Amino acid sequence: MTEHSRIRRILPHVWLWLAIAVIVFPIFLVFIASTHTNADILAAPMPLKPGSHFLENYGRALSEGTENLGASAWTMMKNSLIMALGIAVGKIVVSLLAAYAIVFFKFPGRSFCFWAIFITLMLPVEVRIMPTYKVISDLGMLNSYAGLILPMIVSATAVFLFRQFFMSVPREIAEASQIDGASPMAFFTEILIPMTRTPIAAMFVIQFIYGWNQYLWPLLITTKEKYYTLLIGINRMLAGADVLVEWQIVMATTLLAMIPPVLVVVFMQKQFVAGMTDTEK
């Protein structure tokens, strides 16, 4: 009986470590490849120990990139960061204002407006991407940060989550602020926003990763290398037909692309968990 209990306690840990190994091993291979020369990577079998070209490969990735791509990883990281931050902040601001209007203002068609926003969740991005491209092209926003960010700053998910949170706020708070002479925007900025810190933090994490991982939209509207994001750049590094793929630079750039979203999740983990649980309540 004791032996069976011990096995039942140990077995979940074994499966957990196996799952961790399956997830971490590809990342480990990427790191190993980023520290070797291209010849070492293409050799069979590839070395499974770190090489001596770590500083050289990462320095070149950050400053130069590959021969078939004129943009460095540093430039592409900057573009990805601007896009991710712009999308995250823009979605939060627009969604907060929309949810505030839907919950705290009484106007004809309020429910219709909410459901019209919510129903857009059923439309995949691919359905509306060509009309969006036409609008951005007509406005002259191709190859620009505005073109990368503005079409992505509306989120039905964020509006729904903020609406659910605002509906849990006691109406007495809004009435008390009105009695004290606070304007609607003063109530929104000085009372409601501080109460919504944790849902905002949770939404920021989700939307930052969403913006960082965007591929299809930047692929459509960026033709100049100075506006390439990391995902687009990595794809271009592999697209050279007449050029030998420099795998050590590709792997170094791939590993660099993982760092910002990982840091955001690590440093905002507590706020993310608290924001999601508070929203559910």
mmCIF file of C-alpha atoms in Angstrom:
data_model
loop_
_atom_site.group_PDB
_atom_site.id
_atom_site.type_symbol
_atom_site.label_atom_id
_atom_site.label_comp_id
_atom_site.label_asym_id
_atom_site.label_seq_id
_atom_site.Cartn_x
_atom_site.Cartn_y
_atom_site.Cartn_z
ATOM 1 C CA MET A 1 0.000 0.000 0.000
ATOM 2 C CA THR A 2 2.827 2.344 0.907
ATOM 3 C CA GLU A 3 4.650 1.450 -2.320
ATOM 4 C CA HIS A 4 1.600 2.295 -4.427
ATOM 5 C CA SER A 5 1.171 5.622 -2.646
ATOM 6 C CA ARG A 6 4.800 6.484 -3.303
ATOM 7 C CA ILE A 7 4.430 5.668 -7.003
ATOM 8 C CA ARG A 8 1.289 7.795 -7.224
ATOM 9 C CA ARG A 9 3.195 10.712 -5.706
ATOM 10 C CA ILE A 10 6.260 10.307 -7.926
ATOM 11 C CA LEU A 11 4.536 9.612 -11.259
ATOM 12 C CA PRO A 12 3.053 13.142 -11.729
ATOM 13 C CA HIS A 13 6.498 14.652 -11.134
ATOM 14 C CA VAL A 14 8.008 12.314 -13.729
ATOM 15 C CA TRP A 15 5.424 13.354 -16.309
ATOM 16 C CA LEU A 16 5.995 17.003 -15.408
ATOM 17 C CA TRP A 17 9.745 16.758 -15.950
ATOM 18 C CA LEU A 18 9.195 14.920 -19.242
ATOM 19 C CA ALA A 19 6.838 17.664 -20.417
ATOM 20 C CA ILE A 20 9.374 20.325 -19.417
ATOM 21 C CA ALA A 21 12.108 18.467 -21.320
ATOM 22 C CA VAL A 22 9.967 18.256 -24.461
ATOM 23 C CA ILE A 23 9.269 22.006 -24.317
ATOM 24 C CA VAL A 24 12.791 23.136 -23.389
ATOM 25 C CA PHE A 25 14.815 20.873 -25.704
ATOM 26 C CA PRO A 26 14.034 22.768 -28.965
ATOM 27 C CA ILE A 27 14.943 26.052 -27.255
ATOM 28 C CA PHE A 28 18.156 24.439 -26.024
ATOM 29 C CA LEU A 29 18.993 23.372 -29.597
ATOM 30 C CA VAL A 30 18.368 26.911 -30.857
ATOM 31 C CA PHE A 31 20.756 28.292 -28.233
ATOM 32 C CA ILE A 32 23.437 25.693 -29.043
ATOM 33 C CA ALA A 33 23.167 26.401 -32.776
ATOM 34 C CA SER A 34 23.476 30.140 -32.142
ATOM 35 C CA THR A 35 26.923 29.628 -30.568
ATOM 36 C CA HIS A 36 28.486 27.641 -33.441
ATOM 37 C CA THR A 37 29.566 28.362 -37.001
ATOM 38 C CA ASN A 38 27.343 27.490 -39.939
ATOM 39 C CA ALA A 39 29.637 24.588 -40.868
ATOM 40 C CA ASP A 40 29.285 23.097 -37.389
ATOM 41 C CA ILE A 41 25.496 23.354 -37.561
ATOM 42 C CA LEU A 42 25.309 21.669 -40.969
ATOM 43 C CA ALA A 43 27.655 18.883 -39.857
ATOM 44 C CA ALA A 44 26.110 15.551 -38.934
ATOM 45 C CA PRO A 45 25.534 15.269 -36.072
ATOM 46 C CA MET A 46 25.343 18.866 -34.854
ATOM 47 C CA PRO A 47 27.269 19.504 -31.603
ATOM 48 C CA LEU A 48 25.151 19.480 -28.459
ATOM 49 C CA LYS A 49 27.553 21.596 -26.427
ATOM 50 C CA PRO A 50 27.831 25.418 -26.543
ATOM 51 C CA GLY A 51 30.401 26.698 -29.008
ATOM 52 C CA SER A 52 32.879 29.539 -28.827
ATOM 53 C CA HIS A 53 31.134 31.943 -31.237
ATOM 54 C CA PHE A 54 28.438 33.270 -28.883
ATOM 55 C CA LEU A 55 29.580 36.902 -28.812
ATOM 56 C CA GLU A 56 30.464 36.918 -32.496
ATOM 57 C CA ASN A 57 27.122 35.525 -33.683
ATOM 58 C CA TYR A 58 24.937 37.632 -31.395
ATOM 59 C CA GLY A 59 26.971 40.752 -32.064
ATOM 60 C CA ARG A 60 26.586 40.267 -35.787
ATOM 61 C CA ALA A 61 22.871 39.477 -35.475
ATOM 62 C CA LEU A 62 22.265 42.668 -33.485
ATOM 63 C CA SER A 63 24.394 44.942 -35.667
ATOM 64 C CA GLU A 64 24.307 43.506 -39.205
ATOM 65 C CA GLY A 65 21.935 40.608 -39.766
ATOM 66 C CA THR A 66 22.454 38.189 -42.637
ATOM 67 C CA GLU A 67 23.801 38.854 -46.122
ATOM 68 C CA ASN A 68 20.367 38.562 -47.780
ATOM 69 C CA LEU A 69 18.698 40.909 -45.255
ATOM 70 C CA GLY A 70 19.745 44.498 -44.725
ATOM 71 C CA ALA A 71 17.958 44.892 -41.383
ATOM 72 C CA SER A 72 19.684 43.988 -38.129
ATOM 73 C CA ALA A 73 18.011 42.177 -35.244
ATOM 74 C CA TRP A 74 18.272 45.382 -33.201
ATOM 75 C CA THR A 75 16.232 47.336 -35.773
ATOM 76 C CA MET A 76 13.661 44.561 -36.072
ATOM 77 C CA MET A 77 13.391 44.256 -32.272
ATOM 78 C CA LYS A 78 12.753 47.990 -32.080
ATOM 79 C CA ASN A 79 10.005 47.718 -34.715
ATOM 80 C CA SER A 80 8.420 44.726 -32.986
ATOM 81 C CA LEU A 81 8.562 46.501 -29.628
ATOM 82 C CA ILE A 82 6.958 49.677 -31.016
ATOM 83 C CA MET A 83 4.229 47.621 -32.667
ATOM 84 C CA ALA A 84 3.563 45.448 -29.598
ATOM 85 C CA LEU A 85 3.482 48.387 -27.184
ATOM 86 C CA GLY A 86 1.347 50.460 -29.560
ATOM 87 C CA ILE A 87 -1.176 47.655 -29.999
ATOM 88 C CA ALA A 88 -1.291 46.824 -26.272
ATOM 89 C CA VAL A 89 -1.674 50.427 -25.089
ATOM 90 C CA GLY A 90 -4.038 51.368 -27.925
ATOM 91 C CA LYS A 91 -6.326 48.399 -27.327
ATOM 92 C CA ILE A 92 -6.458 49.053 -23.590
ATOM 93 C CA VAL A 93 -7.299 52.761 -24.009
ATOM 94 C CA VAL A 94 -9.949 52.218 -26.698
ATOM 95 C CA SER A 95 -11.483 49.238 -24.871
ATOM 96 C CA LEU A 96 -11.613 51.058 -21.542
ATOM 97 C CA LEU A 97 -13.432 54.002 -23.090
ATOM 98 C CA ALA A 98 -15.838 51.747 -24.982
ATOM 99 C CA ALA A 99 -16.625 49.625 -21.922
ATOM 100 C CA TYR A 100 -17.053 52.756 -19.782
ATOM 101 C CA ALA A 101 -19.541 54.240 -22.226
ATOM 102 C CA ILE A 102 -21.509 50.983 -22.525
ATOM 103 C CA VAL A 103 -21.784 50.402 -18.767
ATOM 104 C CA PHE A 104 -22.125 53.881 -17.235
ATOM 105 C CA PHE A 105 -23.995 55.830 -19.929
ATOM 106 C CA LYS A 106 -27.593 55.270 -20.934
ATOM 107 C CA PHE A 107 -28.188 55.922 -24.627
ATOM 108 C CA PRO A 108 -30.375 54.368 -27.333
ATOM 109 C CA GLY A 109 -28.860 51.246 -28.841
ATOM 110 C CA ARG A 110 -26.417 50.634 -25.991
ATOM 111 C CA SER A 111 -26.955 46.858 -26.020
ATOM 112 C CA PHE A 112 -26.828 46.806 -29.821
ATOM 113 C CA CYS A 113 -23.463 48.600 -29.780
ATOM 114 C CA PHE A 114 -22.025 46.076 -27.341
ATOM 115 C CA TRP A 115 -23.242 43.044 -29.265
ATOM 116 C CA ALA A 116 -22.103 44.576 -32.547
ATOM 117 C CA ILE A 117 -18.616 44.812 -31.047
ATOM 118 C CA PHE A 118 -18.800 41.365 -29.462
ATOM 119 C CA ILE A 119 -19.951 39.619 -32.643
ATOM 120 C CA THR A 120 -16.736 40.655 -34.407
ATOM 121 C CA LEU A 121 -15.061 37.856 -32.413
ATOM 122 C CA MET A 122 -16.687 35.471 -34.877
ATOM 123 C CA LEU A 123 -14.880 37.089 -37.814
ATOM 124 C CA PRO A 124 -11.328 35.821 -38.346
ATOM 125 C CA VAL A 125 -8.636 38.335 -39.197
ATOM 126 C CA GLU A 126 -8.337 36.959 -42.734
ATOM 127 C CA VAL A 127 -11.929 37.980 -43.532
ATOM 128 C CA ARG A 128 -11.330 41.675 -42.942
ATOM 129 C CA ILE A 129 -7.652 41.954 -43.758
ATOM 130 C CA MET A 130 -8.025 42.930 -47.438
ATOM 131 C CA PRO A 131 -10.529 45.772 -46.796
ATOM 132 C CA THR A 132 -8.258 46.945 -43.982
ATOM 133 C CA TYR A 133 -5.257 46.854 -46.328
ATOM 134 C CA LYS A 134 -7.185 48.912 -48.902
ATOM 135 C CA VAL A 135 -8.018 51.570 -46.309
ATOM 136 C CA ILE A 136 -4.446 51.764 -45.008
ATOM 137 C CA SER A 137 -3.112 51.926 -48.573
ATOM 138 C CA ASP A 138 -5.503 54.752 -49.525
ATOM 139 C CA LEU A 139 -4.468 56.685 -46.397
ATOM 140 C CA GLY A 140 -0.786 56.338 -47.342
ATOM 141 C CA MET A 141 0.131 54.368 -44.211
ATOM 142 C CA LEU A 142 2.009 51.506 -45.859
ATOM 143 C CA ASN A 143 5.533 51.102 -44.455
ATOM 144 C CA SER A 144 4.776 53.130 -41.336
ATOM 145 C CA TYR A 145 4.319 52.515 -37.633
ATOM 146 C CA ALA A 146 0.812 53.976 -37.820
ATOM 147 C CA GLY A 147 -0.089 51.401 -40.460
ATOM 148 C CA LEU A 148 1.281 48.607 -38.299
ATOM 149 C CA ILE A 149 -0.551 49.701 -35.145
ATOM 150 C CA LEU A 150 -3.826 51.518 -35.889
ATOM 151 C CA PRO A 151 -5.775 48.656 -37.551
ATOM 152 C CA MET A 152 -5.014 46.428 -34.557
ATOM 153 C CA ILE A 153 -6.076 48.654 -31.654
ATOM 154 C CA VAL A 154 -9.706 47.502 -31.476
ATOM 155 C CA SER A 155 -10.377 44.412 -29.379
ATOM 156 C CA ALA A 156 -13.799 42.916 -28.683
ATOM 157 C CA THR A 157 -12.229 40.630 -26.074
ATOM 158 C CA ALA A 158 -10.831 43.567 -24.103
ATOM 159 C CA VAL A 159 -14.139 45.450 -24.319
ATOM 160 C CA PHE A 160 -15.969 42.396 -22.995
ATOM 161 C CA LEU A 161 -13.548 41.845 -20.089
ATOM 162 C CA PHE A 162 -13.568 45.512 -19.028
ATOM 163 C CA ARG A 163 -17.362 45.635 -19.355
ATOM 164 C CA GLN A 164 -17.702 42.643 -17.050
ATOM 165 C CA PHE A 165 -15.414 44.283 -14.501
ATOM 166 C CA PHE A 166 -17.173 47.655 -14.681
ATOM 167 C CA MET A 167 -20.527 45.956 -14.140
ATOM 168 C CA SER A 168 -19.225 44.656 -10.794
ATOM 169 C CA VAL A 169 -18.397 48.195 -9.602
ATOM 170 C CA PRO A 170 -21.098 49.402 -7.169
ATOM 171 C CA ARG A 171 -23.263 52.149 -8.621
ATOM 172 C CA GLU A 172 -23.050 53.981 -5.320
ATOM 173 C CA ILE A 173 -19.437 54.893 -6.159
ATOM 174 C CA ALA A 174 -20.511 56.634 -9.367
ATOM 175 C CA GLU A 175 -23.377 58.377 -7.588
ATOM 176 C CA ALA A 176 -21.077 59.539 -4.784
ATOM 177 C CA SER A 177 -18.632 60.999 -7.305
ATOM 178 C CA GLN A 178 -21.477 62.883 -8.992
ATOM 179 C CA ILE A 179 -22.591 64.304 -5.635
ATOM 180 C CA ASP A 180 -19.012 65.455 -5.008
ATOM 181 C CA GLY A 181 -19.082 67.289 -8.347
ATOM 182 C CA ALA A 182 -16.750 65.002 -10.296
ATOM 183 C CA SER A 183 -17.193 65.061 -14.066
ATOM 184 C CA PRO A 184 -17.657 61.768 -15.952
ATOM 185 C CA MET A 185 -14.030 61.841 -17.144
ATOM 186 C CA ALA A 186 -12.789 62.702 -13.635
ATOM 187 C CA PHE A 187 -14.661 59.667 -12.297
ATOM 188 C CA PHE A 188 -13.188 57.568 -15.100
ATOM 189 C CA THR A 189 -9.563 58.655 -14.667
ATOM 190 C CA GLU A 190 -9.353 59.186 -10.901
ATOM 191 C CA ILE A 191 -11.626 56.451 -9.540
ATOM 192 C CA LEU A 192 -12.399 53.802 -12.149
ATOM 193 C CA ILE A 193 -8.938 53.423 -13.709
ATOM 194 C CA PRO A 194 -7.144 52.873 -10.350
ATOM 195 C CA MET A 195 -9.727 50.201 -9.505
ATOM 196 C CA THR A 196 -9.028 48.496 -12.838
ATOM 197 C CA ARG A 197 -5.244 48.190 -12.457
ATOM 198 C CA THR A 198 -5.116 44.397 -12.289
ATOM 199 C CA PRO A 199 -7.435 43.744 -15.295
ATOM 200 C CA ILE A 200 -5.420 46.320 -17.245
ATOM 201 C CA ALA A 201 -2.180 44.512 -16.357
ATOM 202 C CA ALA A 202 -3.643 41.167 -17.431
ATOM 203 C CA MET A 203 -4.878 42.634 -20.710
ATOM 204 C CA PHE A 204 -1.506 44.306 -21.330
ATOM 205 C CA VAL A 205 0.293 40.958 -21.110
ATOM 206 C CA ILE A 206 -2.173 39.303 -23.502
ATOM 207 C CA GLN A 207 -2.147 42.127 -26.036
ATOM 208 C CA PHE A 208 1.627 42.659 -25.902
ATOM 209 C CA ILE A 209 2.231 39.020 -26.815
ATOM 210 C CA TYR A 210 -0.508 39.270 -29.471
ATOM 211 C CA GLY A 211 1.174 42.314 -31.010
ATOM 212 C CA TRP A 212 4.669 40.821 -30.760
ATOM 213 C CA ASN A 213 3.581 37.641 -32.569
ATOM 214 C CA GLN A 214 1.830 39.414 -35.443
ATOM 215 C CA TYR A 215 2.977 38.009 -38.779
ATOM 216 C CA LEU A 216 0.344 38.287 -41.512
ATOM 217 C CA TRP A 217 -0.412 41.998 -41.167
ATOM 218 C CA PRO A 218 3.234 43.217 -41.098
ATOM 219 C CA LEU A 219 3.948 40.858 -44.004
ATOM 220 C CA LEU A 220 1.311 42.631 -46.096
ATOM 221 C CA ILE A 221 2.096 46.269 -45.409
ATOM 222 C CA THR A 222 5.893 46.332 -44.981
ATOM 223 C CA THR A 223 8.116 46.259 -48.045
ATOM 224 C CA LYS A 224 10.980 48.357 -46.654
ATOM 225 C CA GLU A 225 13.530 46.584 -44.482
ATOM 226 C CA LYS A 226 13.654 49.378 -41.909
ATOM 227 C CA TYR A 227 10.043 48.530 -40.921
ATOM 228 C CA TYR A 228 10.478 44.752 -40.743
ATOM 229 C CA THR A 229 9.449 43.117 -37.492
ATOM 230 C CA LEU A 230 11.378 40.166 -36.085
ATOM 231 C CA LEU A 231 9.020 37.499 -37.405
ATOM 232 C CA ILE A 232 9.130 38.992 -40.888
ATOM 233 C CA GLY A 233 12.912 39.322 -40.714
ATOM 234 C CA ILE A 234 13.432 35.708 -39.671
ATOM 235 C CA ASN A 235 11.251 34.568 -42.564
ATOM 236 C CA ARG A 236 13.245 36.735 -45.008
ATOM 237 C CA MET A 237 16.502 35.280 -43.675
ATOM 238 C CA LEU A 238 15.318 31.842 -44.758
ATOM 239 C CA ALA A 239 13.967 32.982 -48.145
ATOM 240 C CA GLY A 240 17.256 33.553 -49.987
ATOM 241 C CA ALA A 241 17.291 31.123 -52.934
ATOM 242 C CA ASP A 242 20.813 31.884 -54.133
ATOM 243 C CA VAL A 243 22.358 32.590 -50.734
ATOM 244 C CA LEU A 244 23.456 30.020 -48.183
ATOM 245 C CA VAL A 245 21.270 30.357 -45.109
ATOM 246 C CA GLU A 246 23.377 31.546 -42.175
ATOM 247 C CA TRP A 247 21.785 29.351 -39.570
ATOM 248 C CA GLN A 248 23.863 30.664 -36.683
ATOM 249 C CA ILE A 249 22.519 34.199 -37.255
ATOM 250 C CA VAL A 250 18.968 32.931 -37.802
ATOM 251 C CA MET A 251 19.087 30.984 -34.541
ATOM 252 C CA ALA A 252 20.557 33.931 -32.627
ATOM 253 C CA THR A 253 17.807 36.212 -33.971
ATOM 254 C CA THR A 254 15.156 33.610 -33.119
ATOM 255 C CA LEU A 255 16.377 33.426 -29.523
ATOM 256 C CA LEU A 256 16.439 37.222 -29.267
ATOM 257 C CA ALA A 257 12.824 37.292 -30.496
ATOM 258 C CA MET A 258 11.782 35.187 -27.499
ATOM 259 C CA ILE A 259 13.282 37.416 -24.817
ATOM 260 C CA PRO A 260 10.864 40.426 -24.626
ATOM 261 C CA PRO A 261 7.593 38.432 -24.326
ATOM 262 C CA VAL A 262 9.211 36.102 -21.792
ATOM 263 C CA LEU A 263 10.337 39.081 -19.706
ATOM 264 C CA VAL A 264 6.858 40.631 -19.842
ATOM 265 C CA VAL A 265 5.250 37.395 -18.641
ATOM 266 C CA VAL A 266 7.844 36.843 -15.899
ATOM 267 C CA PHE A 267 7.734 40.363 -14.453
ATOM 268 C CA MET A 268 3.943 40.737 -14.738
ATOM 269 C CA GLN A 269 2.949 37.211 -13.753
ATOM 270 C CA LYS A 270 1.363 38.180 -10.424
ATOM 271 C CA GLN A 271 -0.590 41.073 -11.934
ATOM 272 C CA PHE A 272 -1.706 38.850 -14.815
ATOM 273 C CA VAL A 273 -3.040 36.095 -12.548
ATOM 274 C CA ALA A 274 -4.699 38.619 -10.209
ATOM 275 C CA GLY A 275 -6.254 40.469 -13.132
ATOM 276 C CA MET A 276 -7.744 37.348 -14.679
ATOM 277 C CA THR A 277 -9.155 36.025 -11.377
ATOM 278 C CA ASP A 278 -10.561 39.431 -10.400
ATOM 279 C CA THR A 279 -12.178 39.757 -13.805
ATOM 280 C CA GLU A 280 -13.821 36.359 -13.429
ATOM 281 C CA LYS A 281 -15.209 37.343 -10.041
#
